[in-house]
Amino acid sequence: LTLFVCVIGDKLCSVNISLNFLLIAVSDEELKKRIAEELALERARRDSEAQKRRLFRFQCWWWEFILRNEIANIPQRNLFFDKSARQLEEKDRELKKHDAYYKEQLARLEERSAQFYKVTTEQYQKAADEVSARFKRYESHPICGELQDKILQCYREHAQETLSCSALASQYLNCVNHAKQVNPLGITSVNLCSVKST
């Protein structure tokens, strides 16, 4: 079964029906109904294609519009990037100036610190020399130190016989008493007592 319909406006131009269709008895109502359905389908197909064409044209127009705007904005973007690059270069120059300034200040502070350390060290040494010159050092030695050492050695050797060390202890006491009479402050640089051999 084949049906060809040509429509101009609301008028039906021609209908070609195959031979098999003519053999079947069809009422005018059925034929009109089928033709109306076919016409409705054809109109829907044409409307759909027209809608697709309109959508395609709109999409083409939209992309063309976007591309034109993008191309038109390129100079503005270039200006923005150029301005940003200049600002970054200016900030970089400022940072380098600050860096040089702070390095210079640090070098000055280090130099001042070294000078201060040198002056302080020199003043300290001078003050130490003055104190040493003003106050003489006196060396003190234990009074009767040799006798003291001998008594300690005797007590170690004769731990159970302490009376055997009494002669040394007596000599030590005499030496200490003699030293007190000669030098009542107890400052000495020479051993005042000589060791008597026993």
PDB file of C-alpha atoms in Angstrom:
ATOM      1  CA  LEU A   1       0.000   0.000   0.000  1.00  0.00           C
ATOM      2  CA  THR A   2       1.508   3.335  -1.038  1.00  0.00           C
ATOM      3  CA  LEU A   3       0.020   6.761  -0.548  1.00  0.00           C
ATOM      4  CA  PHE A   4       1.499   9.962  -1.986  1.00  0.00           C
ATOM      5  CA  VAL A   5       0.059  13.270  -1.003  1.00  0.00           C
ATOM      6  CA  CYS A   6       1.007  16.732  -2.202  1.00  0.00           C
ATOM      7  CA  VAL A   7      -0.399  19.576  -0.131  1.00  0.00           C
ATOM      8  CA  ILE A   8      -0.379  23.269  -1.051  1.00  0.00           C
ATOM      9  CA  GLY A   9      -1.961  25.280   1.688  1.00  0.00           C
ATOM     10  CA  ASP A  10      -5.180  23.447   2.603  1.00  0.00           C
ATOM     11  CA  LYS A  11      -5.784  21.979  -0.854  1.00  0.00           C
ATOM     12  CA  LEU A  12      -4.990  18.470  -1.902  1.00  0.00           C
ATOM     13  CA  CYS A  13      -3.166  18.463  -5.242  1.00  0.00           C
ATOM     14  CA  SER A  14      -2.841  14.823  -6.123  1.00  0.00           C
ATOM     15  CA  VAL A  15      -3.090  11.430  -4.530  1.00  0.00           C
ATOM     16  CA  ASN A  16      -1.425   8.398  -6.017  1.00  0.00           C
ATOM     17  CA  ILE A  17      -2.775   5.128  -4.659  1.00  0.00           C
ATOM     18  CA  SER A  18      -1.368   1.775  -5.589  1.00  0.00           C
ATOM     19  CA  LEU A  19      -3.390  -0.792  -7.484  1.00  0.00           C
ATOM     20  CA  ASN A  20      -3.915  -2.985  -4.413  1.00  0.00           C
ATOM     21  CA  PHE A  21      -5.553  -0.114  -2.621  1.00  0.00           C
ATOM     22  CA  LEU A  22      -8.068   0.432  -5.410  1.00  0.00           C
ATOM     23  CA  LEU A  23      -9.152  -3.144  -5.203  1.00  0.00           C
ATOM     24  CA  ILE A  24     -10.227  -2.723  -1.626  1.00  0.00           C
ATOM     25  CA  ALA A  25     -13.455  -0.906  -1.191  1.00  0.00           C
ATOM     26  CA  VAL A  26     -12.857   2.124   0.912  1.00  0.00           C
ATOM     27  CA  SER A  27     -15.414   4.609   1.885  1.00  0.00           C
ATOM     28  CA  ASP A  28     -14.880   8.295   1.411  1.00  0.00           C
ATOM     29  CA  GLU A  29     -14.849   8.785   5.165  1.00  0.00           C
ATOM     30  CA  GLU A  30     -12.002   6.359   5.682  1.00  0.00           C
ATOM     31  CA  LEU A  31     -10.086   7.885   2.827  1.00  0.00           C
ATOM     32  CA  LYS A  32     -10.519  11.386   4.210  1.00  0.00           C
ATOM     33  CA  LYS A  33      -9.526  10.172   7.649  1.00  0.00           C
ATOM     34  CA  ARG A  34      -6.372   8.509   6.344  1.00  0.00           C
ATOM     35  CA  ILE A  35      -5.473  11.501   4.229  1.00  0.00           C
ATOM     36  CA  ALA A  36      -5.970  13.784   7.242  1.00  0.00           C
ATOM     37  CA  GLU A  37      -3.712  11.546   9.358  1.00  0.00           C
ATOM     38  CA  GLU A  38      -1.049  11.477   6.662  1.00  0.00           C
ATOM     39  CA  LEU A  39      -1.292  15.245   6.279  1.00  0.00           C
ATOM     40  CA  ALA A  40      -0.988  15.686  10.054  1.00  0.00           C
ATOM     41  CA  LEU A  41       2.076  13.427  10.122  1.00  0.00           C
ATOM     42  CA  GLU A  42       3.621  15.309   7.193  1.00  0.00           C
ATOM     43  CA  ARG A  43       2.955  18.673   8.872  1.00  0.00           C
ATOM     44  CA  ALA A  44       4.449  17.379  12.146  1.00  0.00           C
ATOM     45  CA  ARG A  45       7.534  16.141  10.291  1.00  0.00           C
ATOM     46  CA  ARG A  46       7.930  19.475   8.472  1.00  0.00           C
ATOM     47  CA  ASP A  47       7.379  21.413  11.716  1.00  0.00           C
ATOM     48  CA  SER A  48       9.979  19.244  13.427  1.00  0.00           C
ATOM     49  CA  GLU A  49      12.481  19.811  10.627  1.00  0.00           C
ATOM     50  CA  ALA A  50      11.732  23.542  10.646  1.00  0.00           C
ATOM     51  CA  GLN A  51      12.223  23.588  14.417  1.00  0.00           C
ATOM     52  CA  LYS A  52      15.548  21.768  14.016  1.00  0.00           C
ATOM     53  CA  ARG A  53      16.649  24.250  11.334  1.00  0.00           C
ATOM     54  CA  ARG A  54      15.665  27.210  13.564  1.00  0.00           C
ATOM     55  CA  LEU A  55      17.505  25.667  16.521  1.00  0.00           C
ATOM     56  CA  PHE A  56      20.574  25.026  14.363  1.00  0.00           C
ATOM     57  CA  ARG A  57      20.517  28.627  13.044  1.00  0.00           C
ATOM     58  CA  PHE A  58      20.143  29.928  16.610  1.00  0.00           C
ATOM     59  CA  GLN A  59      23.052  27.793  17.807  1.00  0.00           C
ATOM     60  CA  CYS A  60      25.200  29.016  14.908  1.00  0.00           C
ATOM     61  CA  TRP A  61      24.242  32.608  15.684  1.00  0.00           C
ATOM     62  CA  TRP A  62      24.934  32.075  19.404  1.00  0.00           C
ATOM     63  CA  TRP A  63      28.418  30.606  18.850  1.00  0.00           C
ATOM     64  CA  GLU A  64      29.207  33.320  16.346  1.00  0.00           C
ATOM     65  CA  PHE A  65      28.071  35.918  18.912  1.00  0.00           C
ATOM     66  CA  ILE A  66      30.260  34.351  21.632  1.00  0.00           C
ATOM     67  CA  LEU A  67      33.270  34.136  19.317  1.00  0.00           C
ATOM     68  CA  ARG A  68      32.855  37.764  18.226  1.00  0.00           C
ATOM     69  CA  ASN A  69      32.668  38.856  21.864  1.00  0.00           C
ATOM     70  CA  GLU A  70      35.732  36.796  22.714  1.00  0.00           C
ATOM     71  CA  ILE A  71      37.651  38.265  19.786  1.00  0.00           C
ATOM     72  CA  ALA A  72      36.477  41.757  20.714  1.00  0.00           C
ATOM     73  CA  ASN A  73      37.636  41.216  24.328  1.00  0.00           C
ATOM     74  CA  ILE A  74      41.142  40.083  23.357  1.00  0.00           C
ATOM     75  CA  PRO A  75      42.560  43.641  23.284  1.00  0.00           C
ATOM     76  CA  GLN A  76      40.980  44.386  26.682  1.00  0.00           C
ATOM     77  CA  ARG A  77      42.438  41.182  28.101  1.00  0.00           C
ATOM     78  CA  ASN A  78      45.827  42.040  26.650  1.00  0.00           C
ATOM     79  CA  LEU A  79      45.615  45.474  28.283  1.00  0.00           C
ATOM     80  CA  PHE A  80      44.674  43.853  31.593  1.00  0.00           C
ATOM     81  CA  PHE A  81      47.551  41.370  31.385  1.00  0.00           C
ATOM     82  CA  ASP A  82      49.985  44.118  30.359  1.00  0.00           C
ATOM     83  CA  LYS A  83      48.851  46.255  33.285  1.00  0.00           C
ATOM     84  CA  SER A  84      49.136  43.300  35.670  1.00  0.00           C
ATOM     85  CA  ALA A  85      52.613  42.489  34.354  1.00  0.00           C
ATOM     86  CA  ARG A  86      53.719  46.110  34.845  1.00  0.00           C
ATOM     87  CA  GLN A  87      52.319  46.094  38.390  1.00  0.00           C
ATOM     88  CA  LEU A  88      54.171  42.862  39.173  1.00  0.00           C
ATOM     89  CA  GLU A  89      57.406  44.292  37.771  1.00  0.00           C
ATOM     90  CA  GLU A  90      56.949  47.434  39.873  1.00  0.00           C
ATOM     91  CA  LYS A  91      56.338  45.354  43.009  1.00  0.00           C
ATOM     92  CA  ASP A  92      59.405  43.253  42.187  1.00  0.00           C
ATOM     93  CA  ARG A  93      61.515  46.428  41.876  1.00  0.00           C
ATOM     94  CA  GLU A  94      60.161  47.701  45.209  1.00  0.00           C
ATOM     95  CA  LEU A  95      60.933  44.376  46.889  1.00  0.00           C
ATOM     96  CA  LYS A  96      64.473  44.451  45.515  1.00  0.00           C
ATOM     97  CA  LYS A  97      64.916  48.023  46.826  1.00  0.00           C
ATOM     98  CA  HIS A  98      63.644  46.961  50.253  1.00  0.00           C
ATOM     99  CA  ASP A  99      65.880  43.907  50.202  1.00  0.00           C
ATOM    100  CA  ALA A 100      68.944  46.023  49.352  1.00  0.00           C
ATOM    101  CA  TYR A 101      68.011  48.566  52.048  1.00  0.00           C
ATOM    102  CA  TYR A 102      67.608  45.877  54.719  1.00  0.00           C
ATOM    103  CA  LYS A 103      70.865  44.186  53.706  1.00  0.00           C
ATOM    104  CA  GLU A 104      72.632  47.545  53.997  1.00  0.00           C
ATOM    105  CA  GLN A 105      71.062  48.161  57.417  1.00  0.00           C
ATOM    106  CA  LEU A 106      72.036  44.659  58.550  1.00  0.00           C
ATOM    107  CA  ALA A 107      75.634  45.228  57.410  1.00  0.00           C
ATOM    108  CA  ARG A 108      75.727  48.529  59.330  1.00  0.00           C
ATOM    109  CA  LEU A 109      74.332  46.876  62.454  1.00  0.00           C
ATOM    110  CA  GLU A 110      76.854  44.046  62.197  1.00  0.00           C
ATOM    111  CA  GLU A 111      79.680  46.575  61.808  1.00  0.00           C
ATOM    112  CA  ARG A 112      78.446  48.584  64.814  1.00  0.00           C
ATOM    113  CA  SER A 113      78.080  45.400  66.823  1.00  0.00           C
ATOM    114  CA  ALA A 114      81.650  44.371  65.951  1.00  0.00           C
ATOM    115  CA  GLN A 115      82.943  47.835  66.928  1.00  0.00           C
ATOM    116  CA  PHE A 116      80.961  47.758  70.165  1.00  0.00           C
ATOM    117  CA  TYR A 117      82.305  44.278  70.940  1.00  0.00           C
ATOM    118  CA  LYS A 118      85.865  45.431  70.242  1.00  0.00           C
ATOM    119  CA  VAL A 119      85.494  48.554  72.431  1.00  0.00           C
ATOM    120  CA  THR A 120      83.802  46.569  75.183  1.00  0.00           C
ATOM    121  CA  THR A 121      86.524  43.910  75.105  1.00  0.00           C
ATOM    122  CA  GLU A 122      89.244  46.565  75.207  1.00  0.00           C
ATOM    123  CA  GLN A 123      87.527  48.361  78.105  1.00  0.00           C
ATOM    124  CA  TYR A 124      87.088  45.094  79.967  1.00  0.00           C
ATOM    125  CA  GLN A 125      90.746  44.191  79.503  1.00  0.00           C
ATOM    126  CA  LYS A 126      91.811  47.696  80.603  1.00  0.00           C
ATOM    127  CA  ALA A 127      89.612  47.489  83.704  1.00  0.00           C
ATOM    128  CA  ALA A 128      90.930  44.005  84.494  1.00  0.00           C
ATOM    129  CA  ASP A 129      94.516  45.266  84.153  1.00  0.00           C
ATOM    130  CA  GLU A 130      93.736  48.241  86.434  1.00  0.00           C
ATOM    131  CA  VAL A 131      92.198  45.969  89.064  1.00  0.00           C
ATOM    132  CA  SER A 132      95.177  43.620  88.854  1.00  0.00           C
ATOM    133  CA  ALA A 133      97.581  46.572  89.213  1.00  0.00           C
ATOM    134  CA  ARG A 134      95.624  48.096  92.098  1.00  0.00           C
ATOM    135  CA  PHE A 135      95.147  44.913  94.081  1.00  0.00           C
ATOM    136  CA  LYS A 136      98.218  42.684  94.202  1.00  0.00           C
ATOM    137  CA  ARG A 137      97.670  39.030  94.522  1.00  0.00           C
ATOM    138  CA  TYR A 138      99.070  37.291  97.495  1.00  0.00           C
ATOM    139  CA  GLU A 139      99.824  33.664  97.341  1.00  0.00           C
ATOM    140  CA  SER A 140      99.115  31.846 100.518  1.00  0.00           C
ATOM    141  CA  HIS A 141     100.575  28.526 101.406  1.00  0.00           C
ATOM    142  CA  PRO A 142      99.455  26.374 104.273  1.00  0.00           C
ATOM    143  CA  ILE A 143     101.353  27.113 107.472  1.00  0.00           C
ATOM    144  CA  CYS A 144     103.674  24.270 108.284  1.00  0.00           C
ATOM    145  CA  GLY A 145     102.420  22.348 105.276  1.00  0.00           C
ATOM    146  CA  GLU A 146     105.289  19.857 105.244  1.00  0.00           C
ATOM    147  CA  LEU A 147     104.631  18.897 108.871  1.00  0.00           C
ATOM    148  CA  GLN A 148     100.934  18.601 108.156  1.00  0.00           C
ATOM    149  CA  ASP A 149     101.615  16.183 105.280  1.00  0.00           C
ATOM    150  CA  LYS A 150     103.960  14.108 107.456  1.00  0.00           C
ATOM    151  CA  ILE A 151     101.396  13.872 110.275  1.00  0.00           C
ATOM    152  CA  LEU A 152      98.703  12.669 107.845  1.00  0.00           C
ATOM    153  CA  GLN A 153     101.080  10.091 106.402  1.00  0.00           C
ATOM    154  CA  CYS A 154     102.001   8.881 109.892  1.00  0.00           C
ATOM    155  CA  TYR A 155      98.351   8.472 110.897  1.00  0.00           C
ATOM    156  CA  ARG A 156      97.693   6.470 107.737  1.00  0.00           C
ATOM    157  CA  GLU A 157     100.636   4.187 108.303  1.00  0.00           C
ATOM    158  CA  HIS A 158      99.948   3.743 112.045  1.00  0.00           C
ATOM    159  CA  ALA A 159      96.171   3.759 112.229  1.00  0.00           C
ATOM    160  CA  GLN A 160      96.139   1.505 115.312  1.00  0.00           C
ATOM    161  CA  GLU A 161      99.177   3.194 116.968  1.00  0.00           C
ATOM    162  CA  THR A 162      98.306   6.907 116.927  1.00  0.00           C
ATOM    163  CA  LEU A 163     100.629   7.677 119.862  1.00  0.00           C
ATOM    164  CA  SER A 164     103.622   6.949 117.657  1.00  0.00           C
ATOM    165  CA  CYS A 165     102.746  10.151 115.711  1.00  0.00           C
ATOM    166  CA  SER A 166     102.624  12.359 118.830  1.00  0.00           C
ATOM    167  CA  ALA A 167     106.146  13.772 118.318  1.00  0.00           C
ATOM    168  CA  LEU A 168     105.163  15.032 114.830  1.00  0.00           C
ATOM    169  CA  ALA A 169     101.920  16.467 116.221  1.00  0.00           C
ATOM    170  CA  SER A 170     103.871  18.324 118.911  1.00  0.00           C
ATOM    171  CA  GLN A 171     106.272  19.760 116.301  1.00  0.00           C
ATOM    172  CA  TYR A 172     103.272  20.857 114.191  1.00  0.00           C
ATOM    173  CA  LEU A 173     101.659  22.689 117.152  1.00  0.00           C
ATOM    174  CA  ASN A 174     104.936  24.468 117.964  1.00  0.00           C
ATOM    175  CA  CYS A 175     105.294  25.512 114.309  1.00  0.00           C
ATOM    176  CA  VAL A 176     101.734  26.905 114.189  1.00  0.00           C
ATOM    177  CA  ASN A 177     102.194  28.844 117.449  1.00  0.00           C
ATOM    178  CA  HIS A 178     105.488  30.265 116.201  1.00  0.00           C
ATOM    179  CA  ALA A 179     103.809  31.357 112.914  1.00  0.00           C
ATOM    180  CA  LYS A 180     101.045  33.132 114.851  1.00  0.00           C
ATOM    181  CA  GLN A 181     103.595  35.126 116.805  1.00  0.00           C
ATOM    182  CA  VAL A 182     105.596  36.132 113.708  1.00  0.00           C
ATOM    183  CA  ASN A 183     102.612  36.895 111.425  1.00  0.00           C
ATOM    184  CA  PRO A 184      99.364  37.448 113.373  1.00  0.00           C
ATOM    185  CA  LEU A 185      97.215  37.852 110.160  1.00  0.00           C
ATOM    186  CA  GLY A 186      98.269  34.433 108.877  1.00  0.00           C
ATOM    187  CA  ILE A 187      99.341  35.722 105.431  1.00  0.00           C
ATOM    188  CA  THR A 188     102.547  34.198 104.261  1.00  0.00           C
ATOM    189  CA  SER A 189     104.277  33.336 101.094  1.00  0.00           C
ATOM    190  CA  VAL A 190     107.054  31.342 102.714  1.00  0.00           C
ATOM    191  CA  ASN A 191     106.877  28.362 104.993  1.00  0.00           C
ATOM    192  CA  LEU A 192     107.933  29.760 108.374  1.00  0.00           C
ATOM    193  CA  CYS A 193     108.591  26.450 110.058  1.00  0.00           C
ATOM    194  CA  SER A 194     111.284  24.126 109.005  1.00  0.00           C
ATOM    195  CA  VAL A 195     110.841  20.448 109.453  1.00  0.00           C
ATOM    196  CA  LYS A 196     112.935  18.912 112.145  1.00  0.00           C
ATOM    197  CA  SER A 197     113.995  15.420 111.468  1.00  0.00           C
ATOM    198  CA  THR A 198     113.063  12.919 114.144  1.00  0.00           C
TER     199      THR A 198
END
